[in-house]
Every structure is written in C-alpha cells, then in structure tokens.
Amino acid sequence: MATLDTASPAAAPVPATIADDPRPPRPDAQRLTVGRALGYLVMLVAAAAILLPFVWMVISSLKTNNQVFTVPVQWIPDPVVWQNYLDIWSRSQMTTWLKNTLILSVAVTSLQVITGSFAAYGFSKVRFKGRDALFLLYIGTIAVPWQSYMIPQFIMLSELGLSNTLWAIIALQTFSAFGVFLMKQFFETVPEELSEAARIDGLSEYGIWRRIMMPLSVPAIASLTLLTFVNTWNDYLGPLIYLRSPELWTIQIGLKTFISQYNAEHALIMTGSVLSVLPIAIVFLLGQRYFVQGIATTGLKG
Amino acid sequence: MSTLAADERPRPTAPAPAAPERPPARRRPGSRLALRNTLIGWSFILPNFLGFAVLTLVPVVTLFYVSFTDWNVFGVATWVGLDNVTRLVGDASFHRALLNTLYYAGVHIPLTLAASLGLALLLNRKMRGVAFFRTVAFFPYITSVVAIAVVWNMLFSPEFGPINQLLRAIGLADPPGWTTSSTWAMPAIILVSVWREMGYYMLLLLAGLQTVPAQLYEAARMDGANAWQRFLNVTLPGLRPTMFFVTVMLTIQSFKVFDLILVMTNGGPGQSTLVLSQYIFQKGFVENQFGYASTISVALFLLCISITVVQFLVNMRRDA
C-alpha cells in the first residue's frame, strides 16, 4: 500500500511534506523501546476504534437479517451470507443509481480540471489589473456556506429549466473556487523561465498552458481529480434538492430512500452501504498520496 | 493571512527581462501590453468565472433581495420589507435552531481540535507503520455521509446496539437512548462528526508540525525542558498559523452542519437536533417558503462571515 508520507512539490500554506520527525533518536534506548511499544499500543487501539464502524458494516452485510442485532454481538458471521449482495440488485435500482453517480462524477471531474486549471493559469501566469482582487473574490466565497445561498441558486437553476436534470448537479459542482485555488498554488511553483523559453520559441499563452503547464502538473491534476471525484460521488444535498425523478437518483439519494423503505432490513441496508463506499475506498487506496497532497496544498477539500 | 494572499512575485509576461514594474515613461507600448495581457488573462479565467459568477456570486447577491420578499412556488415575489425579519425574531423554531447550532459548534470545535491534535502528535514520529495509521484516521472523512449515518444509527440503537451493549457490560444499567432521546441525540451526532472529521484536520496539523524547526526542540531540550514544556513552549507557538487556519475552517464547517444531522436524526426527536441549515431546507424546500427561508439564510450567512472576520481580527492583534 502506498503511504501517506509524501513530499508535495507544491508551494503550500503549510509545507506539504508529511515526512517523519527529523529529531535524532534519544540516547536512552531503554526508554525509547518502552515509548515505542506504548505508541504502537495507542495507535492500534485508536485505529481499531476508528475502523470499527466499517468492520461492523461489512460483517452485518454478510449476515441474515435477524443476526444483525444479537446479544452479544456476533463478530464473525455464521453462516456467511453472500445472498444480500445478489438480492440488492433486484430489490433496488442500484444499477441506475451507480450509473448516474458515475456519469456525474466523471463529467464534473473533467470539467472542473479543465476550467479550473485554465483559470489558474490566468491567475498565476498572466499579469493584469484587477487579477488579485478577482482571486480574492474566489477565495472569499470559501467562507460562505453553500447552505446559505442554496435557495436563490435553486430558484435560478429552476428558472433556467435545469431543475430535475443531471445538468443541475454538474453546474453546481464544476465551478468551485477550490479547483482554481489548488491549480494556482501548483502553477506558481513552476519556474517562470520555462514559460519564458517557450515564449521565445513562439508558443502562445494557450500553447504554454497545454504543452508546458499541464504536463508538468500531473500530480496536482491527480489530486484535483481524486478530490472532485470523491466529493461528487458523496454529495447528498445537491441531488436531494435537485433530482426528484427516481431515474435520475444518485447512489446517496437511492441509498437513503432504500433505507427509509426497508428500514427493518438491516443486513440489506448494510450491503447497500458497503457498495456505496466500496468504489470510494478503492479510489482512495489507489491514490491516497494525491489526496494528502491536495489537502496539504490548499488546506481544503473540494 | 499570508497563505491566502496572492503571490506578489514579479511575473513578466512579455519576452523581456524581469523588471519589477514597467517604467512610466514608455506609456503607449506599456498600455497596449497591459490591454493584451488583460484580454489574455480574462480569456483564461472566463470559462470558470462565468460558472462561478452565475452559480455563486449571483445567488449570494440575490439572497438579500429574496429575503425581503414573500416568494412562493410559482415564482411570484411580493416585497414585504422587514416582515420576514420580524417573523424571524419571534420564531421559536429559529431560536431553537440557532441554539442547537451554537451547541453543536461549541462542543464540536474544541473536541475535534483536541482529537486531531492528539492524533497528529501521536502520528508525527519516526516509526514503522505510522503511514498506515494516518490512512486509517483519514478514511472516515472520505466516506459518504449516508453510509456513515446509517451505520452509526445502528451502532447507537438503544436496545441491541453494540454501543449500549458495551455500556451495559461495563456496568451502566441504564445507558442513554442516543438518537431516540432528545438529550442524547446531539451528543451522538457530535461524537460521529468528531470521528469523521478528525482525520482531515489531523492531516493539516501534521503538515503544520513539519514547519516547527527541529533546532528549537534541540535548544529546549538543552535547556532541560521536559516533553510537556516542549509541547507548550515550542510545538504550540510553532503550530499557531496552522491552528488558526484549522479553527477558521472548522468553525465554518460547524455552522453549516447539515447532511449528517439530516440523515441521522432529521432534526429530531422533536426539534432537539434542528440546526440552521436544516431549518432553511425545511422552510424552503419542504414548505416552499423561499422568502422566509432566505431570511434564515441571511442570518446564517451573517453569522459565518462575522465569526470569520472576528477570528481574523483576533489573529491579527495577536500577531501584532
């Protein structure tokens, strides 16, 4: 498994290096071993406590329904019931929900990366009047909770006829200040000499963005891609407000409705939850160093 | 805050040596260059800015207008002046939502800070496997609220849930009813949200811990400072910029708390976990009172902005 200690090349509000403590080891070796054992013990207990809900989720999904709540808790399912993972597809619209969520996540992520990095180039590499004020406007909206302007936004998107379409969610998620901020932070670490050389060779600003900045920014693009993807996948409020037709539901809305419909089917609900978390868990484990870099670079998540 | 300010390095855009500012004498070519740069700059920013302006700036400005109207589902707005504000002042449910939000923020912010700082200090060391534990601590933050809420609701289940089974096993005869009890529903939600968010703030604090110079620890050790004294006099002061940033983010997050509560308790039992965001949602999208919902939104907006501004001012005074 890839590890979380990675050095980010990006200029960061806080240096992104999550490397190990540079302090030299104590001379007192005896005390060190005891401290180390204690440290591991605390870490193990903490990790177990943090992961317990997920463990419970997975084991419950492998039980029959009346085995979920037993006294005492049955930690190893007996028998292991795989049936839930077959039943859920026929008893819910899981396929539709996953398809919609995937469409949204892919569309939002690609648009976010393209428009975000494009704007970031304007903010970091082109100098013009009013640029910094405009950028502050972007950053300032981070302090404004979406919940406080979701009503006028909804009124507006409804007027445009976008309510109850997937377009509403795409519009909602694509143009975040976060993407611009992350890419700008990264672009500013790329030496100006590279762009200079390219200009002398006759490349336009757009050419520099495409041929120089983008290829050099693969780590930052990866961070933005993963964070946006996960954010869109997990979004509950946007789809809740905008998507009313069941055939447009995302996995989060679908799962929530499923829970209210079958509120006594604990095992099946846990199966649905596992399936909704699984893609994110895989994406996270594959690309976790990019998550960490993205967050350390901006101090934000999506 | 220095980190958010735009970078002020001179950035020449024409094939000319880097000069700090253009000399004022050459006015004509300078202004043409400036115009060219402005056009190029805007052409880069525009695709994103259009969406940003339409979807964020316009709604934020419209919000204030809508809050002074009686806006129904059919989109007919009637100007009602301060009626909504008067109603808000006397609205018992609004008071309840405001108090609950403050309760949530007041407990959630210090607990999350303490938990994430503890985790960061624990995991900021040279040990095999530390990276694995960081991954584990961060994982709850990237999983969806719905899945998290439903699994914790089951864990909190009063009769047969594992948490109350554990509490009974350690001798608590009458464990709390958690999400079914109006006293314990909010603590249950806070517990889940601390669990969910601490890994994220831990990452920020870990990055901040790396900025504390190692020589300072050496010097403190030479002066005979013990671990606690080193924490108080080296780690905490060195971590202050990060702590500030984390507190600001955490505060905004706490005041807009919504989806976790919506799925876990839906504001209940009664109104015991009703928060501002949810009250906006209820008035706006359930009862279709867009005007009044906007007035509540303005309250939330002003609350967040003023607290952020106060935090920045306090921070500036401490810096001075």
XYZ file of C-alpha atoms in Angstrom:
622
model
C 0.000 0.000 0.000
C 1.219 3.441 -0.819
C 1.983 5.539 2.191
C 0.881 8.911 3.393
C 4.310 10.416 3.783
C 4.924 12.133 0.520
C 6.599 15.347 -0.335
C 4.424 17.655 -2.325
C 6.276 19.828 -4.813
C 3.631 22.497 -4.482
C 4.029 25.729 -2.605
C 1.747 25.298 0.332
C 0.177 27.390 3.063
C 1.779 24.814 5.251
C 4.616 22.797 3.750
C 3.079 19.678 2.409
C 5.803 17.335 3.494
C 4.426 14.846 5.911
C 7.787 13.278 6.452
C 8.908 11.816 9.697
C 10.152 13.725 12.676
C 13.685 14.848 11.958
C 14.683 14.756 15.632
C 17.652 12.488 16.283
C 16.921 9.382 18.390
C 17.218 9.681 22.144
C 20.349 8.283 23.718
C 18.225 6.496 26.287
C 17.474 3.341 24.288
C 15.615 1.581 27.053
C 13.072 4.351 27.403
C 12.768 4.564 23.666
C 11.639 0.952 23.323
C 9.031 1.348 26.045
C 7.793 4.569 24.472
C 7.688 2.922 21.085
C 5.682 -0.040 22.339
C 3.312 2.317 24.102
C 2.987 4.397 20.943
C 2.089 1.332 18.910
C -0.416 0.263 21.512
C -2.160 3.642 21.480
C -2.115 3.711 17.679
C -3.562 0.200 17.436
C -6.370 0.995 19.849
C -7.128 4.253 18.034
C -7.095 2.570 14.613
C -9.379 -0.211 15.830
C -11.809 2.324 17.290
C -11.815 4.372 14.097
C -12.341 1.375 11.835
C -14.895 -0.429 13.992
C -17.992 1.073 12.317
C -16.716 -0.053 8.925
C -15.960 -3.530 10.229
C -19.447 -3.698 11.679
C -20.891 -2.571 8.377
C -19.121 -5.304 6.417
C -19.864 -8.150 8.836
C -23.507 -7.114 9.112
C -23.840 -7.185 5.343
C -22.768 -10.831 5.443
C -25.379 -11.900 7.981
C -29.018 -12.881 7.778
C -31.262 -10.061 8.869
C -32.078 -11.333 12.355
C -28.426 -11.984 13.120
C -27.509 -8.296 12.821
C -28.671 -7.309 16.287
C -27.815 -10.089 18.663
C -26.760 -10.055 22.296
C -23.797 -10.426 22.499
C -22.579 -9.063 19.154
C -21.665 -11.840 16.765
C -18.352 -10.672 15.310
C -17.933 -13.483 12.819
C -20.986 -14.124 10.634
C -22.077 -17.750 10.773
C -23.096 -18.711 8.184
C -21.563 -16.157 5.844
C -24.487 -14.910 3.749
C -23.468 -13.703 0.297
C -27.107 -13.668 -0.787
C -27.505 -9.998 0.237
C -25.019 -8.990 -2.432
C -27.160 -10.746 -5.047
C -30.528 -9.598 -3.705
C -29.727 -5.924 -3.546
C -29.520 -5.587 -7.325
C -33.029 -6.919 -7.844
C -34.586 -5.198 -4.838
C -33.261 -1.735 -5.568
C -32.381 0.414 -8.560
C -28.718 0.120 -7.614
C -27.582 -0.133 -11.246
C -29.336 3.112 -12.232
C -28.007 4.933 -9.161
C -24.447 3.804 -9.773
C -24.691 4.731 -13.451
C -25.977 8.249 -12.685
C -23.381 8.804 -9.995
C -20.627 7.672 -12.317
C -21.825 9.970 -15.124
C -21.940 12.924 -12.755
C -18.586 12.212 -11.140
C -16.794 11.832 -14.469
C -18.430 14.895 -16.039
C -17.870 17.147 -13.041
C -14.297 15.996 -12.581
C -13.256 16.580 -16.192
C -14.935 19.984 -16.402
C -13.502 21.018 -13.060
C -9.958 20.031 -14.058
C -10.132 21.794 -17.433
C -11.811 25.052 -16.420
C -10.044 25.164 -13.052
C -6.546 24.769 -14.452
C -7.326 27.159 -17.289
C -8.417 29.864 -14.857
C -5.496 29.074 -12.577
C -3.125 29.840 -15.446
C -4.749 33.250 -15.848
C -4.438 33.893 -12.129
C -0.839 32.762 -11.743
C 0.949 33.385 -15.049
C -0.735 36.350 -16.698
C -0.373 39.720 -15.059
C -3.230 42.193 -15.425
C -5.106 44.775 -13.497
C -7.723 43.526 -11.058
C -6.422 39.992 -11.131
C -5.604 39.717 -7.455
C -8.882 41.306 -6.406
C -10.737 38.818 -8.570
C -8.836 35.981 -6.981
C -9.706 37.228 -3.500
C -13.344 37.140 -4.561
C -12.939 33.469 -5.403
C -11.234 32.686 -2.127
C -13.680 34.783 -0.113
C -16.606 32.597 -1.140
C -14.987 29.679 0.672
C -16.149 31.334 3.915
C -19.738 31.488 2.624
C -21.587 28.252 3.324
C -23.420 26.821 0.329
C -26.407 26.228 2.605
C -26.876 29.984 2.881
C -27.342 30.568 -0.851
C -28.840 27.260 -1.949
C -32.335 28.832 -2.078
C -31.612 31.615 -4.615
C -29.402 29.182 -6.534
C -32.278 26.735 -6.718
C -34.705 29.438 -7.843
C -32.268 30.466 -10.568
C -31.489 26.986 -11.870
C -35.212 26.192 -11.869
C -35.873 29.311 -13.948
C -33.245 28.059 -16.379
C -35.120 24.771 -16.558
C -32.247 22.801 -15.101
C -34.022 21.560 -12.004
C -34.583 17.807 -12.021
C -31.830 17.233 -14.560
C -28.303 15.929 -14.097
C -27.106 19.241 -15.561
C -28.039 20.984 -12.326
C -25.578 18.875 -10.344
C -22.882 19.303 -12.984
C -23.339 23.082 -12.865
C -23.370 23.047 -9.072
C -20.173 21.086 -8.584
C -18.000 22.130 -11.507
C -17.105 25.741 -10.850
C -15.668 25.599 -7.381
C -13.111 28.049 -6.103
C -11.270 25.041 -4.754
C -10.111 23.721 -8.126
C -8.805 27.121 -9.200
C -7.041 27.569 -5.865
C -5.341 24.164 -5.930
C -4.090 24.504 -9.511
C -2.919 28.083 -8.920
C -0.906 27.015 -5.880
C 0.792 24.410 -8.047
C 1.347 26.554 -11.155
C 3.163 29.124 -9.063
C 5.868 26.600 -8.204
C 6.694 26.084 -11.890
C 9.690 28.295 -12.719
C 8.896 31.280 -14.909
C 11.992 30.539 -17.040
C 10.187 27.594 -18.636
C 7.353 29.787 -19.875
C 9.883 32.413 -20.962
C 11.788 29.917 -23.068
C 8.550 28.711 -24.604
C 7.511 32.288 -25.432
C 10.807 32.923 -27.142
C 10.216 29.737 -29.152
C 6.941 31.290 -30.290
C 4.420 29.413 -28.177
C 1.250 31.327 -27.320
C -0.041 31.539 -23.753
C -2.597 28.840 -24.589
C 0.179 26.699 -26.004
C 2.187 27.144 -22.815
C -0.809 26.081 -20.755
C -1.348 22.959 -22.836
C 2.203 21.903 -23.694
C 4.136 23.059 -20.619
C 1.953 23.641 -17.580
C -0.480 20.750 -17.898
C 2.160 18.038 -18.499
C 4.157 19.389 -15.547
C 1.121 19.433 -13.275
C 0.200 15.768 -13.337
C 0.438 15.416 -9.519
C -1.789 18.445 -8.941
C -4.240 17.289 -11.600
C -4.334 13.883 -9.949
C -5.111 15.488 -6.580
C -7.867 17.624 -8.030
C -9.305 14.694 -9.987
C -9.498 12.400 -6.988
C -10.848 15.001 -4.559
C -13.501 16.166 -7.019
C -14.484 12.633 -7.918
C -14.943 11.617 -4.292
C -16.796 14.824 -3.481
C -19.256 14.399 -6.325
C -19.740 10.744 -5.539
C -20.536 11.504 -1.903
C -22.660 14.586 -2.487
C -26.027 14.151 -0.833
C -27.553 17.615 -0.566
C -27.264 18.703 -4.211
C -29.005 15.598 -5.584
C -31.520 15.720 -2.713
C -32.653 19.187 -3.706
C -32.440 18.927 -7.478
C -33.106 15.339 -8.535
C -36.701 14.345 -7.979
C -37.268 11.670 -10.637
C -36.129 8.248 -9.380
C -34.415 7.507 -12.691
C -32.035 10.431 -12.016
C -31.116 9.466 -8.451
C -27.528 9.071 -7.404
C -26.262 6.361 -5.111
C -26.558 8.551 -1.998
C -30.183 9.506 -2.641
C -31.038 5.986 -3.705
C -29.448 4.506 -0.620
C -31.239 6.951 1.656
C -34.608 6.146 0.064
C -33.856 2.445 0.243
C -33.126 2.819 3.957
C -36.454 4.500 4.629
C -38.296 1.937 2.549
C -36.769 -1.173 4.053
C -35.917 0.171 7.476
C -36.130 -3.264 9.090
C -33.865 -4.966 6.566
C -30.669 -4.200 8.434
C -28.443 -6.654 6.600
C -29.548 -5.455 3.179
C -29.098 -1.806 4.194
C -25.558 -2.563 5.275
C -24.968 -4.308 1.937
C -26.072 -1.159 0.118
C -23.830 0.948 2.329
C -20.827 -1.269 1.630
C -21.493 -0.998 -2.112
C -21.759 2.792 -1.899
C -18.477 3.100 -0.002
C -16.511 0.476 -1.928
C -15.684 2.497 -5.087
C -14.502 5.395 -2.926
C -12.406 3.101 -0.748
C -10.718 1.693 -3.860
C -10.088 5.138 -5.360
C -8.717 6.304 -2.016
C -6.365 3.381 -1.507
C -5.010 3.661 -5.047
C -4.440 7.398 -4.947
C -4.150 8.347 -1.311
C -0.914 10.249 -1.676
C -2.660 12.621 -4.082
C -5.467 13.181 -1.576
C -2.925 14.136 1.059
C -1.029 16.417 -1.329
C -4.181 18.147 -2.474
C -5.311 18.812 1.066
C -1.888 19.868 2.287
C -1.503 22.226 -0.680
C -4.742 24.068 -0.153
C -5.861 23.188 3.339
C -9.224 22.406 1.816
C -11.169 19.545 0.474
C -13.354 20.208 -2.511
C -3.490 35.544 6.208
C -0.321 35.282 4.219
C -1.141 31.926 2.673
C -4.291 33.173 1.005
C -2.856 36.373 -0.353
C -1.951 36.317 -3.990
C 1.682 35.758 -4.766
C 3.425 39.022 -5.385
C 6.427 37.858 -7.309
C 7.060 39.935 -10.416
C 5.849 37.916 -13.313
C 6.961 39.231 -16.675
C 4.624 38.233 -19.442
C 6.446 39.660 -22.432
C 9.775 38.329 -23.664
C 11.659 40.920 -21.624
C 13.921 40.616 -18.604
C 12.086 40.566 -15.294
C 11.556 44.155 -14.234
C 9.672 44.917 -11.028
C 7.380 47.453 -12.695
C 7.130 48.918 -16.137
C 8.765 52.345 -16.406
C 6.078 55.041 -16.600
C 7.907 56.892 -19.406
C 7.004 54.352 -22.108
C 3.303 54.819 -21.798
C 1.984 53.764 -25.179
C 3.589 50.329 -25.609
C 3.070 49.668 -21.913
C -0.666 50.222 -22.030
C -1.038 48.166 -25.192
C 0.809 45.346 -23.487
C -1.406 45.780 -20.462
C -4.504 45.556 -22.641
C -3.193 42.459 -24.351
C -2.438 40.844 -21.018
C -5.844 41.753 -19.665
C -7.531 40.139 -22.651
C -5.404 37.012 -22.426
C -5.852 36.818 -18.671
C -9.622 37.135 -18.872
C -9.828 34.597 -21.676
C -8.233 32.056 -19.338
C -10.374 32.936 -16.372
C -13.695 33.428 -18.136
C -14.857 29.808 -18.661
C -14.616 29.131 -14.951
C -15.580 32.611 -13.855
C -18.847 32.587 -15.807
C -19.993 29.485 -13.984
C -18.659 30.785 -10.704
C -20.403 34.137 -11.096
C -23.712 32.685 -12.214
C -23.819 29.925 -9.621
C -22.202 31.574 -6.601
C -21.961 35.354 -6.843
C -25.412 35.983 -8.318
C -27.191 33.734 -5.766
C -25.316 35.360 -2.858
C -26.427 38.810 -4.026
C -29.972 37.684 -4.890
C -30.248 36.125 -1.451
C -30.595 39.530 0.165
C -33.332 40.548 -2.253
C -35.316 37.329 -1.848
C -35.101 37.627 1.928
C -37.246 40.770 1.773
C -39.948 39.108 -0.305
C -42.707 36.616 0.076
C -41.660 34.221 -2.661
C -43.951 31.292 -3.356
C -43.569 28.177 -5.510
C -44.963 29.874 -8.568
C -42.123 32.353 -8.560
C -44.241 35.361 -7.693
C -42.277 37.665 -5.448
C -44.031 40.231 -3.313
C -41.940 42.793 -1.480
C -42.726 42.517 2.212
C -39.956 44.690 3.618
C -38.906 43.716 7.107
C -41.830 41.355 7.727
C -39.610 38.303 7.433
C -37.101 39.755 9.856
C -39.834 40.490 12.385
C -41.111 36.978 11.987
C -37.592 35.588 12.427
C -37.048 37.461 15.671
C -40.187 35.964 17.173
C -39.813 32.477 15.673
C -39.311 29.932 18.469
C -38.145 27.262 15.999
C -35.487 29.630 14.689
C -34.270 30.278 18.234
C -34.123 26.566 18.809
C -32.183 26.002 15.569
C -29.761 28.812 16.422
C -29.148 27.489 19.931
C -28.679 23.932 18.634
C -26.195 25.169 16.028
C -24.247 27.025 18.715
C -24.378 23.938 20.951
C -23.069 21.776 18.120
C -20.298 24.237 17.221
C -19.356 24.908 20.836
C -18.767 21.241 21.601
C -17.704 20.010 18.186
C -14.949 22.581 17.562
C -12.880 22.028 20.758
C -13.390 18.253 20.690
C -12.301 17.954 17.058
C -9.322 20.232 17.664
C -8.219 18.162 20.647
C -8.752 14.843 18.876
C -6.993 15.877 15.680
C -4.092 17.478 17.550
C -3.744 14.329 19.647
C -3.712 12.175 16.524
C -1.239 14.479 14.782
C 1.167 14.423 17.731
C 0.794 10.659 18.029
C 1.445 10.084 14.344
C 4.206 12.653 13.922
C 7.019 10.287 14.720
C 9.587 8.047 13.146
C 8.002 4.661 13.425
C 7.259 1.840 11.058
C 3.608 1.695 10.112
C 2.793 5.279 11.012
C 1.667 5.960 7.440
C -0.832 3.137 7.684
C -2.379 4.669 10.803
C -2.622 8.053 9.110
C -4.525 6.395 6.277
C -6.884 4.748 8.743
C -7.535 8.005 10.597
C -8.318 9.821 7.356
C -10.590 7.172 5.890
C -13.878 8.144 7.633
C -13.622 11.609 6.107
C -13.849 10.417 2.529
C -16.755 8.023 3.007
C -20.268 9.200 2.301
C -22.440 10.734 4.977
C -25.378 8.459 4.231
C -23.421 5.244 4.791
C -21.775 6.663 7.905
C -25.036 7.922 9.368
C -26.867 4.672 8.829
C -24.138 2.505 10.320
C -23.772 4.743 13.388
C -27.532 4.803 13.852
C -27.426 1.052 14.084
C -24.448 1.135 16.452
C -26.361 3.615 18.639
C -29.536 1.521 18.589
C -30.778 1.704 22.212
C -31.857 -1.888 22.826
C -29.495 -4.152 20.920
C -26.904 -1.767 19.504
C -23.257 -2.657 20.171
C -22.548 0.637 21.938
C -25.209 0.183 24.590
C -24.303 -3.478 24.918
C -20.787 -2.362 25.748
C -22.056 0.261 28.200
C -24.212 -2.355 29.930
C -21.278 -4.743 30.058
C -19.173 -2.188 31.916
C -21.923 -1.760 34.471
C -24.125 1.021 33.170
C -27.610 -0.260 33.975
C -29.496 2.400 32.024
C -27.460 3.548 29.008
C -28.640 6.591 27.027
C -31.177 6.284 24.237
C -28.844 8.202 21.869
C -30.663 9.246 18.697
C -34.047 8.408 20.209
C -33.525 10.682 23.207
C -33.785 14.444 22.953
C -30.956 14.835 25.490
C -28.545 12.417 23.885
C -29.213 12.871 20.163
C -26.902 15.885 19.847
C -24.014 14.255 21.751
C -24.395 11.221 19.471
C -24.176 13.436 16.382
C -21.173 15.300 17.757
C -19.433 12.023 18.517
C -19.909 10.858 14.921
C -18.836 14.165 13.413
C -15.667 14.300 15.534
C -14.878 10.741 14.497
C -15.486 11.648 10.870
C -13.563 14.924 10.666
C -10.602 14.484 12.994
C -8.534 12.665 10.368
C -8.826 15.571 7.963
C -7.725 18.205 10.463
C -5.012 15.803 11.610
C -3.552 15.971 8.090
C -3.469 19.771 8.207
C -1.892 19.770 11.673
C 0.667 17.135 10.667
C 1.746 19.383 7.811
C 1.948 22.252 10.306
C 4.075 20.243 12.721
C 6.669 19.839 9.979
C 7.163 23.595 9.903
C 8.303 23.731 13.536
C 12.120 23.917 13.301
C 13.854 20.888 14.792
C 16.565 23.142 16.279
C 14.006 24.673 18.606
C 13.321 21.266 20.136
C 17.069 20.708 20.466
C 17.544 24.050 22.198
C 14.599 23.424 24.528
C 15.979 20.013 25.406
C 19.407 21.506 26.155
C 17.701 23.948 28.488
C 16.210 20.988 30.294
C 12.620 21.318 29.118
C 10.560 18.160 29.561
C 8.122 16.810 26.967
C 5.169 18.816 28.295
C 7.190 22.039 28.441
C 8.452 21.445 24.907
C 4.850 20.949 23.772
C 3.701 24.158 25.463
C 6.634 26.369 24.507
C 7.779 25.011 21.152
C 5.064 22.957 19.483
C 2.030 25.112 20.266
C 3.571 28.501 19.320
C 5.069 26.978 16.167
C 1.728 25.492 15.249
C -0.210 28.715 15.673
C -0.658 29.647 11.984
C -1.930 26.145 11.237
C -4.135 26.134 14.318
C -5.650 29.414 13.186
C -6.401 28.100 9.722
C -7.814 24.868 11.131
C -10.037 26.766 13.583
C -11.439 29.013 10.856
C -12.224 26.059 8.598
C -13.645 24.056 11.478
C -15.889 26.928 12.534
C -17.388 27.367 9.056
C -17.856 23.600 8.818
C -19.627 23.526 12.183
C -22.029 26.338 11.477
C -23.155 24.829 8.205
C -23.548 21.289 9.588
C -26.455 19.663 7.835
C -26.268 16.403 5.927
C -25.086 14.249 8.825
C -27.950 15.501 11.007
C -30.456 15.202 8.188
C -29.693 11.522 7.733
C -29.055 10.595 11.375
C -31.951 12.271 13.182
C -33.715 14.553 10.678
C -33.635 17.214 13.382
C -35.396 15.065 15.941
C -36.511 13.826 18.297
C -38.817 16.834 18.303
C -36.542 19.734 17.453
C -33.678 18.629 19.659
C -31.156 18.471 16.797
C -32.684 21.009 14.417
C -29.871 23.257 13.091
C -29.930 26.417 10.995
C -29.100 24.791 7.651
C -31.794 22.260 8.162
C -34.341 24.879 9.103
C -33.537 26.695 5.845
C -34.015 23.447 3.963
C -37.290 22.733 5.727
C -38.795 26.180 5.183
C -37.517 26.427 1.611
C -37.751 23.013 0.044
C -40.357 21.305 2.209
C -42.735 24.181 2.906
C -41.876 26.227 -0.232
C -41.464 29.474 1.715
C -38.475 30.690 -0.274
C -38.666 34.248 1.057
C -38.626 33.327 4.708
C -36.052 30.580 4.111
C -33.807 33.238 2.543
C -34.151 35.394 5.638
C -32.886 32.476 7.737
C -30.111 32.043 5.148
C -29.075 35.662 5.604
C -28.840 35.017 9.353
C -26.586 32.009 8.724
C -24.542 33.976 6.198
C -24.001 36.907 8.582
C -23.185 34.550 11.440
C -20.467 32.760 9.427
C -18.981 35.923 7.956
C -18.887 37.820 11.250
C -17.307 34.942 13.134
C -14.675 34.528 10.426
C -13.939 38.270 10.490
C -13.653 38.268 14.302
C -11.265 35.319 14.114
C -9.094 37.149 11.601
C -9.095 40.318 13.729
C -8.153 38.428 16.890
C -5.405 36.682 14.987
C -4.067 39.976 13.627
C -3.993 41.503 17.093
C -2.106 38.535 18.454
C 0.369 38.812 15.597
C 0.954 42.484 16.262
